[in-house]
Short mmCIF file of C-alpha atoms and ligand atoms in Angstrom, two decimals:
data_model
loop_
_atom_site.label_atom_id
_atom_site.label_comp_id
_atom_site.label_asym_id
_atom_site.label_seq_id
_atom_site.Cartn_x
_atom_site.Cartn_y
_atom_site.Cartn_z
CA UNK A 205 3.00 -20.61 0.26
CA UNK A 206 6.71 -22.35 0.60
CA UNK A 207 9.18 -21.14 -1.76
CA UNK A 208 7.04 -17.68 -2.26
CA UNK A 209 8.79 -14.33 -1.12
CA UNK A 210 5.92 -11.73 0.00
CA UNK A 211 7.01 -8.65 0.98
CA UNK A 212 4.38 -6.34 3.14
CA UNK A 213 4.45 -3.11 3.92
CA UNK A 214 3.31 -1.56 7.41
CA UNK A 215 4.04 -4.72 8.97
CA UNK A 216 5.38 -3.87 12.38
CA UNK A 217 1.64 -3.50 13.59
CA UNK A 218 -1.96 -3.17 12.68
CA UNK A 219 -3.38 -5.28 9.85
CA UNK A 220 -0.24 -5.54 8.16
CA UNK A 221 1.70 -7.41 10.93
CA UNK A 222 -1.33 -9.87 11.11
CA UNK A 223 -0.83 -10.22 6.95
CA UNK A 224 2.89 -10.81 7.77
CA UNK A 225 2.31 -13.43 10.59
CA UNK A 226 -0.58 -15.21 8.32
CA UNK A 227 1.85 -15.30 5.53
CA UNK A 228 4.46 -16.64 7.48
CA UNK A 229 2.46 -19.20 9.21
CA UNK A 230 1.59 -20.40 5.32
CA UNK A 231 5.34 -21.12 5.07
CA UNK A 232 6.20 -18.17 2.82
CA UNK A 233 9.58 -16.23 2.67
CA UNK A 234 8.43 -12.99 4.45
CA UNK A 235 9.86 -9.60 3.91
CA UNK A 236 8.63 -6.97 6.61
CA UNK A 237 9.11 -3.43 5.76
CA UNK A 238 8.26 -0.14 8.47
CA UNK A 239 9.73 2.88 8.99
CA UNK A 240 11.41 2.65 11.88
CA UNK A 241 14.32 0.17 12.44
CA UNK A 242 13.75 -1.07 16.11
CA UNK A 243 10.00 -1.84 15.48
CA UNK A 244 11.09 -4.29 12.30
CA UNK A 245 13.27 -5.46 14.12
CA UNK A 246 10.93 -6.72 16.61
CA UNK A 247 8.38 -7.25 14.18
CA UNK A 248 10.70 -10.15 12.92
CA UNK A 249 11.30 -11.60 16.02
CA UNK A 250 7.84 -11.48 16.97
CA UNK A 251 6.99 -12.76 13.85
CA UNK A 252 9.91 -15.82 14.17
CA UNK A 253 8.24 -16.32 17.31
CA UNK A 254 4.52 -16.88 16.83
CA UNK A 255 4.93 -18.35 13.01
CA UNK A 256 7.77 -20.52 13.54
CA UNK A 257 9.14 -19.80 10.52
CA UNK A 258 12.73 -18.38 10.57
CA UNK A 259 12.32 -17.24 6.78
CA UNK A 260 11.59 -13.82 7.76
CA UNK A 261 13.67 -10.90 7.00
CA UNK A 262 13.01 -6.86 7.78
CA UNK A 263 13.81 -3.68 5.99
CA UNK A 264 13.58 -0.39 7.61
CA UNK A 265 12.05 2.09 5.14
CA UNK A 266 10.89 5.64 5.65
CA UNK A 267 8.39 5.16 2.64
CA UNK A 268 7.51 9.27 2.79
CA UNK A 269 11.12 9.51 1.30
CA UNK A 270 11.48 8.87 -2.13
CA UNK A 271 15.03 8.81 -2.14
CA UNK A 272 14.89 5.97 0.72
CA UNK A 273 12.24 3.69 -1.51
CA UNK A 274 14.40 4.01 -4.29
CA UNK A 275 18.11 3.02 -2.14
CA UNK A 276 16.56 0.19 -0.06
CA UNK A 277 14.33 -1.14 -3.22
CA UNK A 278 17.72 -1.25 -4.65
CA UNK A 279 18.74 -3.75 -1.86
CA UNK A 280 16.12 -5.77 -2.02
CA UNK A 281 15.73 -6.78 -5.54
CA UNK A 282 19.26 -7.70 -4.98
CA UNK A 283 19.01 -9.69 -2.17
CA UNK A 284 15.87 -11.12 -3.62
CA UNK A 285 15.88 -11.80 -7.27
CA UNK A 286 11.80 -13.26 -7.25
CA UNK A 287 9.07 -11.59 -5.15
CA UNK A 288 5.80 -13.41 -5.52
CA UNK A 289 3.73 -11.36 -3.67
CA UNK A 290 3.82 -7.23 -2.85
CA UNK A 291 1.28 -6.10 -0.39
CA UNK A 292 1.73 -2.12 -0.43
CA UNK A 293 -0.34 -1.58 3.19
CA UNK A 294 1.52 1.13 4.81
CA UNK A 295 -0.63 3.38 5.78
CA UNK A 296 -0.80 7.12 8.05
CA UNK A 297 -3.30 9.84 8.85
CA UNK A 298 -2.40 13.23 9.97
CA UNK A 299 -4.61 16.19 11.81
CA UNK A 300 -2.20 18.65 10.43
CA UNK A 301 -0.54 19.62 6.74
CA UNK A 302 2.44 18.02 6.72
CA UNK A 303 5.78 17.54 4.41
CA UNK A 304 7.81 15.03 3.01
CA UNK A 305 11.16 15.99 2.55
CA UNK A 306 10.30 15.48 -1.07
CA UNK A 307 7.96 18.89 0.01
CA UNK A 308 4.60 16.39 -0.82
CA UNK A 309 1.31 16.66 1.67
CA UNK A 310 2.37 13.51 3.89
CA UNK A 311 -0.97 11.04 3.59
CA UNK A 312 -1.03 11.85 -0.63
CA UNK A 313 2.81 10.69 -0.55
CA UNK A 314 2.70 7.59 1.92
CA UNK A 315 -0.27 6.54 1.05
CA UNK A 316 -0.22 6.60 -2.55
CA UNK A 317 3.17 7.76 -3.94
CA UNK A 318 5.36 5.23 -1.66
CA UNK A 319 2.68 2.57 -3.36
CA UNK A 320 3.15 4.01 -6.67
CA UNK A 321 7.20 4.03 -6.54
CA UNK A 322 7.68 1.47 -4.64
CA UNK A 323 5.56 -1.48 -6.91
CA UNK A 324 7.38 0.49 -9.88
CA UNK A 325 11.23 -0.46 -8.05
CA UNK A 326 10.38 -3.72 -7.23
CA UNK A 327 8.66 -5.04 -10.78
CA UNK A 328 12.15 -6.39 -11.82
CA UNK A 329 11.63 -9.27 -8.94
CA UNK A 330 8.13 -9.21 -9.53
CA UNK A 331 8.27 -10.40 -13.25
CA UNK A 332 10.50 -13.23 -11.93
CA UNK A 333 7.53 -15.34 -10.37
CA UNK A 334 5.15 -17.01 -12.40
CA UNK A 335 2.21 -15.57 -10.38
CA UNK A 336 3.25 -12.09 -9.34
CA UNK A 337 0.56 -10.45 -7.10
CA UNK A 338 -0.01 -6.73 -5.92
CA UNK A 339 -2.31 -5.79 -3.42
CA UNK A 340 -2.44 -2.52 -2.71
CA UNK A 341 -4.92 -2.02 0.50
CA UNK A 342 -7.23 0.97 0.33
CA UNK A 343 -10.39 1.57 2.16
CA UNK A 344 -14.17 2.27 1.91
CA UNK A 345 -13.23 5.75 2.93
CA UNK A 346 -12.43 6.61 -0.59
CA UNK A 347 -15.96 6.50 -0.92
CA UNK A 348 -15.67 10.35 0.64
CA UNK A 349 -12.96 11.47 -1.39
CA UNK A 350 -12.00 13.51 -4.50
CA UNK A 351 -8.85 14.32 -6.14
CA UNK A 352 -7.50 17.56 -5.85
CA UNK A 353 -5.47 18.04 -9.27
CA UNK A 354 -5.11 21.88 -8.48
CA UNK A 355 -4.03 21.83 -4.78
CA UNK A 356 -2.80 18.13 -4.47
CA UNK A 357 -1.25 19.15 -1.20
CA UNK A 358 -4.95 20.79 -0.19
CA UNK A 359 -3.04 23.61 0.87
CA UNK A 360 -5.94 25.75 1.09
CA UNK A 361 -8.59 22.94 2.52
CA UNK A 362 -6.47 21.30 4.62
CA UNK A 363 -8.62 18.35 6.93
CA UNK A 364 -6.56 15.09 7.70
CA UNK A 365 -10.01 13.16 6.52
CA UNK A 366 -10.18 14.79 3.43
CA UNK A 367 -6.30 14.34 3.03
CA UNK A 368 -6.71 10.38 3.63
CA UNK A 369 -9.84 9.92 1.43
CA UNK A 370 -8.23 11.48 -1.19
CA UNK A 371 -4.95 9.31 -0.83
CA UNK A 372 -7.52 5.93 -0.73
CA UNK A 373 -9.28 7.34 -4.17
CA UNK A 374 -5.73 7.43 -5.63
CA UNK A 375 -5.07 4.04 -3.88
CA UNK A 376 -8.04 2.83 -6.54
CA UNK A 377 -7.50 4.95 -9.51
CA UNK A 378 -3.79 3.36 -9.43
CA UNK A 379 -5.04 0.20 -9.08
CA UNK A 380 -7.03 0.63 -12.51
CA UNK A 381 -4.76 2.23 -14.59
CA UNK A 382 -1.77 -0.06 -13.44
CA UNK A 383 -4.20 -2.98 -14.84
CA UNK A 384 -4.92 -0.51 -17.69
CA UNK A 385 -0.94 0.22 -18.36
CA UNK A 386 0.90 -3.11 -17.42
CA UNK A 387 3.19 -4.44 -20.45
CA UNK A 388 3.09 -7.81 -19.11
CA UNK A 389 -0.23 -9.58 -18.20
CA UNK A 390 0.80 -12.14 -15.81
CA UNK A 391 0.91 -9.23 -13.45
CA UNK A 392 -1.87 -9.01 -11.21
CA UNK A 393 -3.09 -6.24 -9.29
CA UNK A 394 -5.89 -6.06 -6.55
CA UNK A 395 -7.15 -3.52 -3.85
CA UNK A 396 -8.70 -4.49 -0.60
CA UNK A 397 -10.74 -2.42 1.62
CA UNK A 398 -10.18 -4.33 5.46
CA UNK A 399 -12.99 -2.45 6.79
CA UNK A 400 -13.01 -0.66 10.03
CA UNK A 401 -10.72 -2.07 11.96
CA UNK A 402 -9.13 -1.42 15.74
CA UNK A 403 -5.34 -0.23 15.06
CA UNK A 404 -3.98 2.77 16.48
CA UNK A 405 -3.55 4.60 13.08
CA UNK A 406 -5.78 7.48 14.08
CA UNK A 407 -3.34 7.89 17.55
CA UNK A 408 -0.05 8.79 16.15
CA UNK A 409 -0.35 11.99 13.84
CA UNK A 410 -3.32 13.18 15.35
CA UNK A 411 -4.26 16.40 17.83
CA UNK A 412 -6.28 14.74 21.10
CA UNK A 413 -9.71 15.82 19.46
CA UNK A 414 -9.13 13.68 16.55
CA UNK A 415 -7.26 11.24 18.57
CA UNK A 416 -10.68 11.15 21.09
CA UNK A 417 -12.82 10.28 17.83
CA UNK A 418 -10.59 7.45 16.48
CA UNK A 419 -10.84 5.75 20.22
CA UNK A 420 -14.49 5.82 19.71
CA UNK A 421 -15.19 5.27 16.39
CA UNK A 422 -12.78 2.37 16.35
CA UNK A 423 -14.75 0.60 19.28
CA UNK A 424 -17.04 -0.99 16.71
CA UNK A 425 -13.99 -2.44 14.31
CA UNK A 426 -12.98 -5.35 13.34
CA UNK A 427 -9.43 -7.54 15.02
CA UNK A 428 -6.94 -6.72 12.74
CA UNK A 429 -6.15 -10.44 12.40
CA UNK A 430 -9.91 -9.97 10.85
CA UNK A 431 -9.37 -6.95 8.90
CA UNK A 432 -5.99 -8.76 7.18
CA UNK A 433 -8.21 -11.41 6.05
CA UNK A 434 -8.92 -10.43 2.42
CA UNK A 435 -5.31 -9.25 1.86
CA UNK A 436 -3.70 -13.17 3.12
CA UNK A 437 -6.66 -14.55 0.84
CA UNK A 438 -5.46 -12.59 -2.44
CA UNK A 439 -2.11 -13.13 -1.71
CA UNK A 440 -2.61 -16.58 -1.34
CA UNK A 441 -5.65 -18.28 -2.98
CA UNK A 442 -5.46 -19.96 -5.94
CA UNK A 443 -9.04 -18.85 -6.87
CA UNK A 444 -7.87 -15.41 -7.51
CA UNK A 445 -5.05 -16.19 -9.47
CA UNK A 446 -5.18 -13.85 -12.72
CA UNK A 447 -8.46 -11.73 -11.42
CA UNK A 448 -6.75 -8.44 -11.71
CA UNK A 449 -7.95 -5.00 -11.74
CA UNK A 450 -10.36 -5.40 -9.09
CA UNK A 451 -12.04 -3.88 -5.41
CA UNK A 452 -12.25 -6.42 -3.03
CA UNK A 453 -14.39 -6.46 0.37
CA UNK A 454 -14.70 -9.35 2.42
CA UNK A 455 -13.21 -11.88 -0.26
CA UNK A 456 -14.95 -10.60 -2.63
CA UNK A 457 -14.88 -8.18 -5.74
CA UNK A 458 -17.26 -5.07 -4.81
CA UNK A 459 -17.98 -2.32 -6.96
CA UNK A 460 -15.93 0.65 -6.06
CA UNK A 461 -16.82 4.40 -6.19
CA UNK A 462 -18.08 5.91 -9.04
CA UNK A 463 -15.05 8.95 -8.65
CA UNK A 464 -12.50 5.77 -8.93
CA UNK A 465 -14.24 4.61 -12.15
CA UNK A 466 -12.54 7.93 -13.70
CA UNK A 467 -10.56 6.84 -16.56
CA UNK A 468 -9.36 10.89 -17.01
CA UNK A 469 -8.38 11.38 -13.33
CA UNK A 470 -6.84 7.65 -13.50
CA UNK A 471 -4.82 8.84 -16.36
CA UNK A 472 -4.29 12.68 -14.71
CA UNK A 473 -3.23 10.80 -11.39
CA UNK A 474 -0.75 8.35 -13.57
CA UNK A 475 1.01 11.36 -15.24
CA UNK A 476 1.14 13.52 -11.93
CA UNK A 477 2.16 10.60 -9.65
CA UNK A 478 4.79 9.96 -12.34
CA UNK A 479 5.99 13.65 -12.63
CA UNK A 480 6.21 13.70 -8.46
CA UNK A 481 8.31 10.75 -8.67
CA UNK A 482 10.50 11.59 -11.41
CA UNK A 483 9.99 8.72 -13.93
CA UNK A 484 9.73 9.23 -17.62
CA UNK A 485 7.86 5.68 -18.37
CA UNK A 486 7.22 3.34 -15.71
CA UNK A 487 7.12 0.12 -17.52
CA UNK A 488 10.62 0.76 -18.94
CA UNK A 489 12.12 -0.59 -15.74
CA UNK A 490 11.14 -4.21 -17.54
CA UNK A 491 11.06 -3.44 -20.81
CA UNK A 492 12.94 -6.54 -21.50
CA UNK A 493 11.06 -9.03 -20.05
CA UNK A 494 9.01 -11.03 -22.05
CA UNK A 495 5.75 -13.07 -20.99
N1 NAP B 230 -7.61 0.69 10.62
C1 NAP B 230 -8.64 0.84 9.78
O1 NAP B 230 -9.82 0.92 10.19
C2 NAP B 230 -8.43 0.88 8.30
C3 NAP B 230 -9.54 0.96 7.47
C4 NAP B 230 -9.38 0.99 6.09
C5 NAP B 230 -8.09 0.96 5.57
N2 NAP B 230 -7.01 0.90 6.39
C6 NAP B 230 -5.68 0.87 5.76
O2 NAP B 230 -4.98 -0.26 6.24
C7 NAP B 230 -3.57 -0.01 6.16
C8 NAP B 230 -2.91 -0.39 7.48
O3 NAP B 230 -3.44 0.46 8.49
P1 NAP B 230 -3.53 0.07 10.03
O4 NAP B 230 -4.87 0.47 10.49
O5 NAP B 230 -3.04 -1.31 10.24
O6 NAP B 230 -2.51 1.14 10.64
P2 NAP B 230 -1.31 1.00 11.71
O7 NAP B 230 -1.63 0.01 12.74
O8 NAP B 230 -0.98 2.38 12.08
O9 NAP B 230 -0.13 0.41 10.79
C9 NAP B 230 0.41 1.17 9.75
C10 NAP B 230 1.78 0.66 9.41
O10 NAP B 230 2.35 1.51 8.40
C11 NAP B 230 3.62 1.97 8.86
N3 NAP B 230 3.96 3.30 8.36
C12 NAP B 230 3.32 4.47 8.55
N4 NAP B 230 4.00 5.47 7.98
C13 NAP B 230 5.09 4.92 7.41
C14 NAP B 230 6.20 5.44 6.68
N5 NAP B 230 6.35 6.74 6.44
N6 NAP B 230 7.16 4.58 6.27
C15 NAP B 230 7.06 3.25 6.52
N7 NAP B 230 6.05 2.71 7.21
C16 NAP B 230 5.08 3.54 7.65
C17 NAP B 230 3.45 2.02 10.38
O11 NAP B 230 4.68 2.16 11.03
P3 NAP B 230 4.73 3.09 12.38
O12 NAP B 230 4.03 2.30 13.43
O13 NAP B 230 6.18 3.29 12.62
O14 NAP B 230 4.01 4.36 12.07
C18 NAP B 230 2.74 0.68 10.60
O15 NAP B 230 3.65 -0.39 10.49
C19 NAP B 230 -3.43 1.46 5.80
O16 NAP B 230 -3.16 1.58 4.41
C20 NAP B 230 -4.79 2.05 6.12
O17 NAP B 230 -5.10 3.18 5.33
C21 NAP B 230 -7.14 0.85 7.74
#
């Protein structure tokens, strides 16, 4: 991976810190992005540390803020012309309905808007590699969900498990209709399901009940050096190069739900997704670049 920039989202802890280090340890350019700016910090000294590799650079980005994505996206397709690899992982879970300042049910807008906006402000250094790659982790837990088009927020129904299904669904509908969509094939796009895997995701939004059942359920996961597996193989194998549009499990393509086989709610989710963000076409962002 020398001379490849791979940027990953969520990468102070959990599976995406593991991605990070893998990466890293590969000899990649690394780019680690979290919310909060002491964490990245350490998250690239840690990651300096136990790599050895002193290409690594952080970003601090609240990615439930639209108008943070957009300003620090800004910054980094600036600072780095060519990204080779985008790994939108960032991931949250929440017992209670909660807002963005953007006024969006918090797991729909990290968890799939922040990927949706996010891959849309960086495509001007994605086009610049020969090989661009974007893996967008999701989870078997979409599975369980369905898309609320009438209450997106699910401010009558609100449950934090039906919130973060719904938000992995969307994680694989975008997947699809960004392969469906893209102007310019070399772009690749994957999803990856890690599994279940111990991280502390279900600790930090969560009342103690819910907190209680993460603790346990969690007991029978997966490392999260094991659950980053499948996202460090697509970002790096040569195997997969060009396979896009695909569910992957375990290095392999599985077949995903039959609610994220949907062509109408890929297409309903597009349009919505694009109206929430305020974009008129997405693709016009490269509408210059050629193959
Ligand atoms: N753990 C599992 O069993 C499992 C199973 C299937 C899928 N997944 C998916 O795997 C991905 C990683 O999850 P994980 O289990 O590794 O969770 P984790 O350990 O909690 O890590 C999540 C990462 O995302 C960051 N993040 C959360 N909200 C953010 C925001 N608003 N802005 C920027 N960064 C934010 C976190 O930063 P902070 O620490 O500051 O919050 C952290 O770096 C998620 O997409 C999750 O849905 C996990």
């Amino acid at each position: 991976m020398k001379g490849k920039v791979c940027l990953i989202t969520g990468s102070s802890t959990g599976i995406g810190f593991e991605t990070a280090l893998a990466l890293a340890r590969k000899g990649a350019t690394v780019l680690t992005v979290a919310r909060n700016s002491e964490k990245v910090k350490q998250a690239v000294e840690d990651l300096i540390e136990e790599s050895g590799n002193e290409n690594i650079d952080g970003f601090d980005i609240d990615l439930s803020s639209q108008k943070y994505i957009r300003k620090r996206a800004g910054e980094i397709v600036k600072k780095y012309p060519v990204i080779d690899v985008l790994v939108n992982n960032a991931g949250t879970w929440y017992s209670r309905l909660t807002y963005t300042e953007d006024n969006i049910e918090m797991q729909f807008a990290v968890n799939h808007l922040a990927y949706f906006l996010f891959t849309q402000e960086l495509l001007p250094s994605l086009v610049r590699s020969d090989d661009p790659r974007i893996i967008n982790v999701a989870s078997n837990s979409h599975f369980h969900g369905k898309m609320h088009f009438n209450d997106i927020n699910l401010t009558k129904k609100y449950h934090g498990l039906r919130a973060y299904a719904q938000s992995k669904l969307a994680n694989v509908l975008f997947t699809y209709e960004f392969e469906r969509r893209k102007t310019i094939s070399k772009l690749s796009v994957y999803c990856v399901q890690p599994g279940l895997v111990k991280t502390n995701i279900g600790l930090k939004h969560t009342v103690s009940f819910h907190g209680l059942a993460w603790k346990i359920r969690r007991l029978s996961g997966v490392t999260p050096a094991e659950g980053a597996e499948t996202s460090i193989y697509l970002a790096s194998s040569e195997e997969v190069r060009g396979i896009s549009g695909k569910y992957w499990d375990k290095m392999k393509i599985k077949k995903s739900s039959k609610g994220s086989m949907m062509k109408e709610d890929a297409a309903r989710l597009w349009l919505l997704s694009e109206r929430l963000c305020d974009i008129d076409d997405y693709f016009e962002i490269i509408a210059d670049e050629t193959e």
